[in-house]
Tab-separated table of C-alpha atoms in Angstrom:
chain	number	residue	atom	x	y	z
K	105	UNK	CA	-0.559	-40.731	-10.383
K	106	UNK	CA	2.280	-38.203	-11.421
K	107	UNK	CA	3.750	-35.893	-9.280
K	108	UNK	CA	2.032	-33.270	-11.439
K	109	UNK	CA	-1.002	-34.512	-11.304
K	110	UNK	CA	-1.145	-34.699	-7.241
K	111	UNK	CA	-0.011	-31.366	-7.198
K	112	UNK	CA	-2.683	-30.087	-9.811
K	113	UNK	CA	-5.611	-31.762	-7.661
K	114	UNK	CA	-4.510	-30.316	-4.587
K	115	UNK	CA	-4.361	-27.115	-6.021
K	116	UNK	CA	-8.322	-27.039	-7.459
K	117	UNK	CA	-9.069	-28.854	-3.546
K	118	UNK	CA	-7.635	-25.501	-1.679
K	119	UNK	CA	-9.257	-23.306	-4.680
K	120	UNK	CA	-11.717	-20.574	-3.439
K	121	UNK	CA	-14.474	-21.806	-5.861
K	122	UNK	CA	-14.705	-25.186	-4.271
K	123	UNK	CA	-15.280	-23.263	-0.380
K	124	UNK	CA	-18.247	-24.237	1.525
K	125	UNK	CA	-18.898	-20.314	1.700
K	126	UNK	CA	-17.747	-18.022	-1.277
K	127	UNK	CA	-15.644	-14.942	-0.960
K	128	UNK	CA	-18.939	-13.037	-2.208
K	129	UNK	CA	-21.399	-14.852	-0.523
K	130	UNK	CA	-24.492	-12.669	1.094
K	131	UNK	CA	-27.202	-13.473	3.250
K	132	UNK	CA	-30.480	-13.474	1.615
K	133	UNK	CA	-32.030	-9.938	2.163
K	134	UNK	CA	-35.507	-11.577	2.688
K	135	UNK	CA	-36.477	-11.809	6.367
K	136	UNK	CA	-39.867	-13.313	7.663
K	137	UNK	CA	-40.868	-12.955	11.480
K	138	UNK	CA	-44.192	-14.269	13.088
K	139	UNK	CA	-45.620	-13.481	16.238
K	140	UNK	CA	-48.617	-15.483	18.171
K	141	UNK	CA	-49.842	-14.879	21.486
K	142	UNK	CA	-52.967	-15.546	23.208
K	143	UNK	CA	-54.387	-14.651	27.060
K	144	UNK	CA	-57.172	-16.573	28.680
K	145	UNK	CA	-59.314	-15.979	31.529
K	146	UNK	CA	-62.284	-18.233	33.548
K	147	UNK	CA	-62.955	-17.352	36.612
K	148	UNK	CA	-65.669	-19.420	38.735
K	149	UNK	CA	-67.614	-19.196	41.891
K	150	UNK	CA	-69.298	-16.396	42.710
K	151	UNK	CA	-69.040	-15.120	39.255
K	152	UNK	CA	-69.070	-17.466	36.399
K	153	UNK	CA	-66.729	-15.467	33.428
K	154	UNK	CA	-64.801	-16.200	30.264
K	155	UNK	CA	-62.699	-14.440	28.124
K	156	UNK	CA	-60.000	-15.241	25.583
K	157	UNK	CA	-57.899	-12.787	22.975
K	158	UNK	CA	-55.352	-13.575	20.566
K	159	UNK	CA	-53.152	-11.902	18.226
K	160	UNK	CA	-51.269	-13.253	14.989
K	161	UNK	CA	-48.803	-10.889	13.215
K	162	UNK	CA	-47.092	-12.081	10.227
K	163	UNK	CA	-43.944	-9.960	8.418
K	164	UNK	CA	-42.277	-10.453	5.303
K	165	UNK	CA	-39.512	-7.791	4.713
K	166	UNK	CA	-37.540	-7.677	1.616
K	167	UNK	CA	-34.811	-5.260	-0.001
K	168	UNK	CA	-38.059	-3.875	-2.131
K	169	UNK	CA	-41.007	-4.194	-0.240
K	170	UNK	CA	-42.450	-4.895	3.035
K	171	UNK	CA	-45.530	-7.251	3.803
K	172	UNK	CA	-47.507	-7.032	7.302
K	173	UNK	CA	-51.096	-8.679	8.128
K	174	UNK	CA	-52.270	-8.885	11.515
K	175	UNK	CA	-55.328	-10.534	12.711
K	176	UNK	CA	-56.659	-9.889	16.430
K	177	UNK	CA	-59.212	-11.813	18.128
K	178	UNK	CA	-61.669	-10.776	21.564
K	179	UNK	CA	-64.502	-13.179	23.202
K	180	UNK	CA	-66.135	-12.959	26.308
K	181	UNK	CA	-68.633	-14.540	28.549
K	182	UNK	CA	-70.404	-14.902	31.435
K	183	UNK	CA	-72.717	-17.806	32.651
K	184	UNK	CA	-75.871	-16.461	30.693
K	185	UNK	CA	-74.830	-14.809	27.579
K	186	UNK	CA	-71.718	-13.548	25.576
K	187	UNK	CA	-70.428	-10.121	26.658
K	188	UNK	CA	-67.749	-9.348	23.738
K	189	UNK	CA	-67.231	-10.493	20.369
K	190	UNK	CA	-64.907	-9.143	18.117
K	191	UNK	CA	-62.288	-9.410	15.086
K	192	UNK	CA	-59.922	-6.682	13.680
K	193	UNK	CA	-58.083	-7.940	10.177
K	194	UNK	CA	-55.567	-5.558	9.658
K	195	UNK	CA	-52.898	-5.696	5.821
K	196	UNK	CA	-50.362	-3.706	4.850
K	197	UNK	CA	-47.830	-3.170	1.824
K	198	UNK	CA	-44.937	-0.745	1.965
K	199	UNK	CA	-43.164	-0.076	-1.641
K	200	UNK	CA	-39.741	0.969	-0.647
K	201	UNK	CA	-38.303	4.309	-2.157
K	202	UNK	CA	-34.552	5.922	-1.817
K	203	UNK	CA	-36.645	8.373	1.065
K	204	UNK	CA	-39.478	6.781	2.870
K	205	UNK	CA	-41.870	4.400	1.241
K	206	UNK	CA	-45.659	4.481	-0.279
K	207	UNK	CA	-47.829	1.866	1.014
K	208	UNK	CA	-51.667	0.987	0.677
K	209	UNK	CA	-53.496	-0.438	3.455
K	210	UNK	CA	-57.128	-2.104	4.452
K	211	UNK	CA	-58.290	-2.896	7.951
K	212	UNK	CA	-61.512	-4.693	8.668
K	213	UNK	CA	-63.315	-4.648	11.901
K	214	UNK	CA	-66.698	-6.932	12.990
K	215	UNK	CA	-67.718	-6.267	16.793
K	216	UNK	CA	-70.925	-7.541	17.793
K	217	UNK	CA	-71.297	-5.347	20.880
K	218	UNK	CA	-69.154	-2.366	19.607
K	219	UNK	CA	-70.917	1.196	18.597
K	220	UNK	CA	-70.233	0.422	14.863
K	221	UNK	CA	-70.880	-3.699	14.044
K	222	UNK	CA	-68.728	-3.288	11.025
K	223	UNK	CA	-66.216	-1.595	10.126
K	224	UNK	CA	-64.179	-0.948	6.681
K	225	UNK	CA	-61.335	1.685	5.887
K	226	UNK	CA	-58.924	1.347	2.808
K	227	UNK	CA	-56.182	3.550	2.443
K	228	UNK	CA	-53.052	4.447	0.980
K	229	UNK	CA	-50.258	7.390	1.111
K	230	UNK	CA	-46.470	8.054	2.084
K	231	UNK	CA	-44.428	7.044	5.195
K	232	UNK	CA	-40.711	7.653	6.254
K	233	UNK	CA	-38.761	7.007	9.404
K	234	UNK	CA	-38.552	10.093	11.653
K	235	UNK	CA	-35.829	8.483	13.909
K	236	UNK	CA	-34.182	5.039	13.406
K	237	UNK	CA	-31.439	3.948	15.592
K	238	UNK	CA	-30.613	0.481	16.744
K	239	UNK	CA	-32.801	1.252	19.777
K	240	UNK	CA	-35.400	3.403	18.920
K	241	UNK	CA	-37.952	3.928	15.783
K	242	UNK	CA	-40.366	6.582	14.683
K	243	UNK	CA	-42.486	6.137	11.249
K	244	UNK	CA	-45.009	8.758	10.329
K	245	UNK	CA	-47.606	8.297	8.119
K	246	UNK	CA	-50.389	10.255	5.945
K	247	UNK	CA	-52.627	9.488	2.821
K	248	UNK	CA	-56.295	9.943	1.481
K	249	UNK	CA	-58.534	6.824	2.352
K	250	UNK	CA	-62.600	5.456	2.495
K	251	UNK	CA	-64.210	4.069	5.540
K	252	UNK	CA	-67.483	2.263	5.587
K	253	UNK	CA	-69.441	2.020	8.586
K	254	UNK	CA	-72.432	-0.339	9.834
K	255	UNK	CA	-74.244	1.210	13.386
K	256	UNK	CA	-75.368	-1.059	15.913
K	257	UNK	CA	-79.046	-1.963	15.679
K	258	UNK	CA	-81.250	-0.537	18.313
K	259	UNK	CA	-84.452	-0.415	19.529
K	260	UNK	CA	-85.440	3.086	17.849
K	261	UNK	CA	-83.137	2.321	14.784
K	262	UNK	CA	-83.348	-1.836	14.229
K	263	UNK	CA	-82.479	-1.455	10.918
K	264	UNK	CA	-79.585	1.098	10.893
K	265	UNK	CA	-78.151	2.770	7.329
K	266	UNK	CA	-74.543	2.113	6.769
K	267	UNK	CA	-72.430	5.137	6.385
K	268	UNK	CA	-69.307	6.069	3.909
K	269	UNK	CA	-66.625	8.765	4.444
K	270	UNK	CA	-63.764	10.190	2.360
K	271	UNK	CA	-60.298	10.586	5.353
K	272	UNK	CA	-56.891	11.898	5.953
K	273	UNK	CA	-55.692	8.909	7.587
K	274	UNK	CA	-52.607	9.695	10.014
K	275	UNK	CA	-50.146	7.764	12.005
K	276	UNK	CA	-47.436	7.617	14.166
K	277	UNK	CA	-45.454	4.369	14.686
K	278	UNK	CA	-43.143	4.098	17.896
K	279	UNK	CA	-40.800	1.288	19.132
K	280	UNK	CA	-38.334	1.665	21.995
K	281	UNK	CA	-35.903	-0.946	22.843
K	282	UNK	CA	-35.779	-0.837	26.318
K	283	UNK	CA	-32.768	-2.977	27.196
K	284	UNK	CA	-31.853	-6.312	25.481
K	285	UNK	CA	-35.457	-7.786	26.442
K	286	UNK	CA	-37.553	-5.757	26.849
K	287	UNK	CA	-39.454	-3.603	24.167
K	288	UNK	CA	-42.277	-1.190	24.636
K	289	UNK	CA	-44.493	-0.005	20.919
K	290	UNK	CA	-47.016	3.046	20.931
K	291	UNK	CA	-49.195	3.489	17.462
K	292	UNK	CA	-50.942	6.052	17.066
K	293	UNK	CA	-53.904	7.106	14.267
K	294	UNK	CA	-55.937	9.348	13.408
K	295	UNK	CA	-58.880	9.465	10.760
K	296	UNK	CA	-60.295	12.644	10.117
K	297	UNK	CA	-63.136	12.638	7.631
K	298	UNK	CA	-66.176	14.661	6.870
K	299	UNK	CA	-69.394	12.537	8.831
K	300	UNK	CA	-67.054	11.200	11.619
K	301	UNK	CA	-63.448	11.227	13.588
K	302	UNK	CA	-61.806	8.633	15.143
K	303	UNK	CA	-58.236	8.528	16.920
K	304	UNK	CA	-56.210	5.242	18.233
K	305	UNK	CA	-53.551	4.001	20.189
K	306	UNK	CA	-52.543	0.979	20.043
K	307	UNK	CA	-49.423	0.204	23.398
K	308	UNK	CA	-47.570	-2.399	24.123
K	309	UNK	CA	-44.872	-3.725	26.624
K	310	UNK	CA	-43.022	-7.075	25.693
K	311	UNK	CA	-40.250	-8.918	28.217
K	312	UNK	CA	-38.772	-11.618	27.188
K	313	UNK	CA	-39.199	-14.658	29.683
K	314	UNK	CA	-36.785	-17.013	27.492
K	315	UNK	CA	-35.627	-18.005	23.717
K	316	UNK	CA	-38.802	-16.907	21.800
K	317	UNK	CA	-41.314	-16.315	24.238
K	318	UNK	CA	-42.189	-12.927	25.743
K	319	UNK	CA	-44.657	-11.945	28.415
K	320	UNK	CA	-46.791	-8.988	27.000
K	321	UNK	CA	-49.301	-6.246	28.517
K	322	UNK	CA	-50.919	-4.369	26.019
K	323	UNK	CA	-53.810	-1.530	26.187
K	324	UNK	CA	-55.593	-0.453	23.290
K	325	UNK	CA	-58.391	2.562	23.137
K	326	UNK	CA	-60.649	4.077	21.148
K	327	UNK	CA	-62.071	7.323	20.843
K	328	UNK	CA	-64.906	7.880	18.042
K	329	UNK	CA	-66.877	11.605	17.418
K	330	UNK	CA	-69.816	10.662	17.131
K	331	UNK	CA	-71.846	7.680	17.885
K	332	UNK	CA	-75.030	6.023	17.865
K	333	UNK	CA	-77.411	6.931	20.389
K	334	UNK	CA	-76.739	5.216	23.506
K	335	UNK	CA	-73.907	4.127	22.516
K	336	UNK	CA	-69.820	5.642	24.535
K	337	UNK	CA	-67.634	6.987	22.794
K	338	UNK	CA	-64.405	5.654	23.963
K	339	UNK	CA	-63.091	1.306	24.073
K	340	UNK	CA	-60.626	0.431	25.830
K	341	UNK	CA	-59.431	-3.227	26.186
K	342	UNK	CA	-56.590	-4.674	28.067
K	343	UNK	CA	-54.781	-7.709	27.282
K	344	UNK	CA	-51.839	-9.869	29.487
K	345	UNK	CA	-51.163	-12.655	27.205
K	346	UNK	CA	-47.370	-15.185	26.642
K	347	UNK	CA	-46.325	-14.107	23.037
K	348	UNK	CA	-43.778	-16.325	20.818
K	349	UNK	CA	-42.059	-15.341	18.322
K	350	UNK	CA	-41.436	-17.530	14.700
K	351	UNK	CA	-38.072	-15.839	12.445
Protein backbone atom coordinates (compact mmCIF):
# COMPACT_ATOMS: atom_id res chain seq x y z
CA UNK A 1 0.00 0.00 0.00
CA UNK A 2 1.35 3.54 -1.10
CA UNK A 3 2.19 6.10 1.10
CA UNK A 4 -0.81 7.92 -0.38
CA UNK A 5 -3.02 5.53 0.04
CA UNK A 6 -2.28 5.03 4.01
CA UNK A 7 -2.56 8.53 4.35
CA UNK A 8 -5.98 8.76 2.38
CA UNK A 9 -7.52 5.89 4.70
CA UNK A 10 -6.50 7.46 7.74
CA UNK A 11 -7.90 10.52 6.76
CA UNK A 12 -11.77 9.05 5.97
CA UNK A 13 -10.96 6.84 9.66
CA UNK A 14 -10.62 10.35 11.74
CA UNK A 15 -13.53 11.88 9.36
CA UNK A 16 -16.57 13.27 11.33
CA UNK A 17 -19.04 11.17 9.21
CA UNK A 18 -17.61 7.90 10.33
CA UNK A 19 -18.11 9.15 14.49
CA UNK A 20 -20.02 6.92 16.68
CA UNK A 21 -22.11 10.21 17.50
CA UNK A 22 -22.56 12.96 14.73
CA UNK A 23 -21.82 16.60 15.15
CA UNK A 24 -25.78 17.06 14.70
CA UNK A 25 -26.94 14.29 16.47
CA UNK A 26 -30.26 14.89 18.84
CA UNK A 27 -31.95 12.90 21.25
CA UNK A 28 -35.22 11.66 20.15
CA UNK A 29 -37.89 14.20 21.42
CA UNK A 30 -40.27 11.24 22.24
CA UNK A 31 -40.32 10.39 25.95
CA UNK A 32 -42.52 7.54 27.53
CA UNK A 33 -42.81 7.20 31.46
CA UNK A 34 -44.96 4.53 33.36
CA UNK A 35 -45.93 4.45 36.77
CA UNK A 36 -47.46 1.27 38.84
CA UNK A 37 -48.14 1.09 42.36
CA UNK A 38 -50.35 -0.91 44.43
CA UNK A 39 -51.21 -0.94 48.54
CA UNK A 40 -52.64 -3.94 50.28
CA UNK A 41 -54.24 -4.47 53.48
CA UNK A 42 -55.62 -7.87 55.59
CA UNK A 43 -55.97 -7.55 58.81
CA UNK A 44 -57.17 -10.69 61.02
CA UNK A 45 -58.39 -11.50 64.43
CA UNK A 46 -60.84 -9.70 65.89
CA UNK A 47 -61.79 -8.20 62.65
CA UNK A 48 -61.46 -10.16 59.53
CA UNK A 49 -60.72 -7.18 56.54
CA UNK A 50 -59.33 -6.85 53.05
CA UNK A 51 -58.55 -4.24 50.88
CA UNK A 52 -56.31 -3.69 47.87
CA UNK A 53 -55.91 -0.42 45.34
CA UNK A 54 -53.78 0.07 42.48
CA UNK A 55 -52.92 2.65 40.09
CA UNK A 56 -51.34 2.41 36.45
CA UNK A 57 -50.40 5.69 34.67
CA UNK A 58 -48.99 5.51 31.32
CA UNK A 59 -47.35 8.86 29.36
CA UNK A 60 -46.27 9.30 25.99
CA UNK A 61 -44.95 12.90 25.36
CA UNK A 62 -43.84 14.02 22.05
CA UNK A 63 -42.65 17.45 20.39
CA UNK A 64 -46.53 17.51 19.00
CA UNK A 65 -48.68 15.88 21.25
CA UNK A 66 -49.06 14.43 24.58
CA UNK A 67 -50.75 10.97 25.47
CA UNK A 68 -51.92 10.12 29.23
CA UNK A 69 -54.33 7.09 30.35
CA UNK A 70 -54.64 6.20 33.82
CA UNK A 71 -56.50 3.36 35.22
CA UNK A 72 -57.22 3.16 39.16
CA UNK A 73 -58.42 0.24 40.94
CA UNK A 74 -60.36 -0.05 44.82
CA UNK A 75 -61.64 -3.51 46.52
CA UNK A 76 -62.58 -4.19 49.84
CA UNK A 77 -63.76 -6.80 52.19
CA UNK A 78 -64.64 -8.05 55.24
CA UNK A 79 -65.34 -11.72 56.37
CA UNK A 80 -69.08 -11.67 55.13
CA UNK A 81 -69.41 -9.54 52.16
CA UNK A 82 -67.51 -6.98 49.90
CA UNK A 83 -67.48 -3.40 51.24
CA UNK A 84 -65.95 -1.40 48.08
CA UNK A 85 -65.70 -2.01 44.55
CA UNK A 86 -64.59 0.32 42.18
CA UNK A 87 -62.73 1.36 38.77
CA UNK A 88 -61.95 4.91 37.42
CA UNK A 89 -60.50 4.75 33.53
CA UNK A 90 -59.28 7.99 32.97
CA UNK A 91 -57.58 9.21 28.79
CA UNK A 92 -56.28 12.13 27.73
CA UNK A 93 -54.81 13.86 24.46
CA UNK A 94 -53.13 17.25 24.50
CA UNK A 95 -52.51 18.82 20.79
CA UNK A 96 -49.65 21.12 21.39
CA UNK A 97 -49.97 24.85 20.16
CA UNK A 98 -47.17 27.83 20.14
CA UNK A 99 -49.44 29.01 23.63
CA UNK A 100 -51.01 26.28 25.60
CA UNK A 101 -52.54 23.23 24.04
CA UNK A 102 -56.28 21.85 23.15
CA UNK A 103 -56.94 18.49 24.38
CA UNK A 104 -60.11 16.14 24.51
CA UNK A 105 -60.65 13.90 27.31
CA UNK A 106 -63.06 10.83 28.61
CA UNK A 107 -63.10 9.40 32.10
CA UNK A 108 -65.15 6.39 33.04
CA UNK A 109 -66.15 5.48 36.48
CA UNK A 110 -68.08 1.93 37.75
CA UNK A 111 -68.50 1.87 41.72
CA UNK A 112 -70.69 -0.68 43.01
CA UNK A 113 -71.28 0.96 46.39
CA UNK A 114 -70.77 4.64 45.24
CA UNK A 115 -73.95 7.21 45.02
CA UNK A 116 -73.77 7.04 41.15
CA UNK A 117 -72.90 3.08 39.87
CA UNK A 118 -71.72 4.54 36.65
CA UNK A 119 -70.31 7.17 35.62
CA UNK A 120 -69.41 8.83 32.03
CA UNK A 121 -68.04 12.44 31.19
CA UNK A 122 -66.35 13.33 27.76
CA UNK A 123 -64.83 16.49 27.29
CA UNK A 124 -62.66 18.69 25.51
CA UNK A 125 -61.28 22.51 25.62
CA UNK A 126 -57.94 24.61 26.08
CA UNK A 127 -55.10 24.32 28.67
CA UNK A 128 -51.79 26.34 29.22
CA UNK A 129 -49.16 26.35 31.91
CA UNK A 130 -49.75 29.09 34.52
CA UNK A 131 -46.22 28.60 36.08
CA UNK A 132 -43.49 26.18 34.85
CA UNK A 133 -40.17 26.17 36.42
CA UNK A 134 -37.84 23.29 36.93
CA UNK A 135 -39.51 22.89 40.34
CA UNK A 136 -42.85 23.83 40.20
CA UNK A 137 -45.97 23.46 37.60
CA UNK A 138 -49.40 24.95 37.26
CA UNK A 139 -51.80 23.90 34.17
CA UNK A 140 -55.28 25.30 34.02
CA UNK A 141 -57.87 23.96 32.19
CA UNK A 142 -61.57 24.74 30.77
CA UNK A 143 -63.89 23.32 27.95
CA UNK A 144 -67.63 22.32 27.26
CA UNK A 145 -68.24 18.50 28.02
CA UNK A 146 -71.33 15.57 28.59
CA UNK A 147 -71.63 13.45 31.62
CA UNK A 148 -73.85 10.46 31.92
CA UNK A 149 -74.93 9.23 35.12
CA UNK A 150 -76.44 5.77 36.46
CA UNK A 151 -77.98 6.20 40.43
CA UNK A 152 -77.59 3.51 42.76
CA UNK A 153 -80.59 1.19 42.97
CA UNK A 154 -82.61 1.40 46.08
CA UNK A 155 -85.30 0.11 47.78
CA UNK A 156 -87.89 3.00 46.78
CA UNK A 157 -86.12 3.45 43.32
CA UNK A 158 -84.79 -0.37 42.23
CA UNK A 159 -84.81 0.55 38.91
CA UNK A 160 -83.22 4.06 38.80
CA UNK A 161 -83.29 6.41 35.33
CA UNK A 162 -79.90 7.33 34.13
CA UNK A 163 -79.27 10.98 33.86
CA UNK A 164 -77.32 13.27 31.09
CA UNK A 165 -75.86 16.79 31.58
CA UNK A 166 -74.26 19.41 29.30
CA UNK A 167 -70.71 21.00 31.76
CA UNK A 168 -68.05 23.55 32.00
CA UNK A 169 -65.48 21.22 33.00
CA UNK A 170 -62.54 23.05 35.01
CA UNK A 171 -59.18 22.17 36.31
CA UNK A 172 -56.26 23.01 37.99
CA UNK A 173 -53.10 20.84 37.74
CA UNK A 174 -50.28 21.34 40.48
CA UNK A 175 -46.83 19.67 40.94
CA UNK A 176 -44.20 20.84 43.41
CA UNK A 177 -40.82 19.41 43.51
CA UNK A 178 -40.07 19.33 46.90
CA UNK A 179 -36.35 18.57 47.00
CA UNK A 180 -34.56 16.03 44.71
CA UNK A 181 -37.03 13.14 46.00
CA UNK A 182 -39.63 14.09 47.00
CA UNK A 183 -42.71 15.44 44.97
CA UNK A 184 -46.10 16.44 46.20
CA UNK A 185 -49.29 16.85 43.07
CA UNK A 186 -52.75 18.59 43.90
CA UNK A 187 -55.57 18.32 40.90
CA UNK A 188 -58.22 19.96 41.14
CA UNK A 189 -61.85 19.88 39.01
CA UNK A 190 -64.72 21.14 38.79
CA UNK A 191 -67.93 20.20 36.67
CA UNK A 192 -70.58 22.55 36.70
CA UNK A 193 -73.62 21.54 34.71
CA UNK A 194 -77.30 22.18 34.71
CA UNK A 195 -78.97 18.79 36.83
CA UNK A 196 -75.79 18.36 39.01
CA UNK A 197 -72.17 19.74 40.38
CA UNK A 198 -69.37 17.95 41.29
CA UNK A 199 -65.77 19.21 42.47
CA UNK A 200 -62.40 16.97 42.98
CA UNK A 201 -59.14 16.81 44.31
CA UNK A 202 -57.08 14.49 43.59
CA UNK A 203 -53.31 14.85 46.28
CA UNK A 204 -50.48 13.20 46.34
CA UNK A 205 -47.04 12.94 48.19
CA UNK A 206 -44.25 10.72 46.52
CA UNK A 207 -40.54 10.02 48.31
CA UNK A 208 -38.35 8.24 46.70
CA UNK A 209 -37.05 5.14 48.77
CA UNK A 210 -34.39 4.14 45.93
CA UNK A 211 -33.70 3.96 41.92
CA UNK A 212 -37.36 3.78 40.69
CA UNK A 213 -39.37 3.12 43.54
CA UNK A 214 -41.19 5.74 45.62
CA UNK A 215 -43.27 5.44 48.75
CA UNK A 216 -46.63 7.34 48.11
CA UNK A 217 -49.66 8.70 50.36
CA UNK A 218 -52.34 9.90 48.43
CA UNK A 219 -56.02 11.28 49.44
CA UNK A 220 -58.62 11.72 47.03
CA UNK A 221 -62.34 13.32 47.73
CA UNK A 222 -65.36 13.89 46.35
CA UNK A 223 -67.97 16.28 46.72
CA UNK A 224 -71.29 15.80 44.49
CA UNK A 225 -74.65 18.42 44.71
CA UNK A 226 -76.97 16.37 44.75
CA UNK A 227 -77.48 12.77 45.38
CA UNK A 228 -79.69 9.96 45.61
CA UNK A 229 -81.69 9.63 48.57
CA UNK A 230 -79.80 8.15 51.28
CA UNK A 231 -77.02 8.39 49.72
CA UNK A 232 -73.54 11.32 51.28
CA UNK A 233 -72.45 13.55 49.43
CA UNK A 234 -68.80 13.59 49.90
CA UNK A 235 -65.89 10.18 49.19
CA UNK A 236 -62.98 10.28 50.41
CA UNK A 237 -60.40 7.42 50.06
CA UNK A 238 -56.91 7.16 51.26
CA UNK A 239 -54.25 5.19 49.79
CA UNK A 240 -50.32 4.30 51.19
CA UNK A 241 -49.07 2.19 48.47
CA UNK A 242 -44.78 1.49 46.98
CA UNK A 243 -44.98 3.14 43.44
CA UNK A 244 -42.26 2.32 40.57
CA UNK A 245 -41.59 4.09 38.00
CA UNK A 246 -40.89 2.60 34.06
CA UNK A 247 -38.97 5.67 31.58
Amino acid sequence: MTRFSILAFSTLLSSPTWALVPPDYHEPTNKFTAEVEAGFQLNTGNTDSTSFNGRTKMVYDTAKTTQEGTFKAYYAADSESTTSEKYDLQMQSNFKLKSGYVFGRGEFVWDKFGSYTDIYTISSGYGFDAVSTGRTKLSLEVGPGYRYNLPIATEDEPNPSSETDVILRTAAKFEQKIHEYTTFNADLTAEVGENNNTVTLDMGYKNTLFQDWAFKVGFYVKYTEIVPEGSKQTDTITTFNLLYTFQ
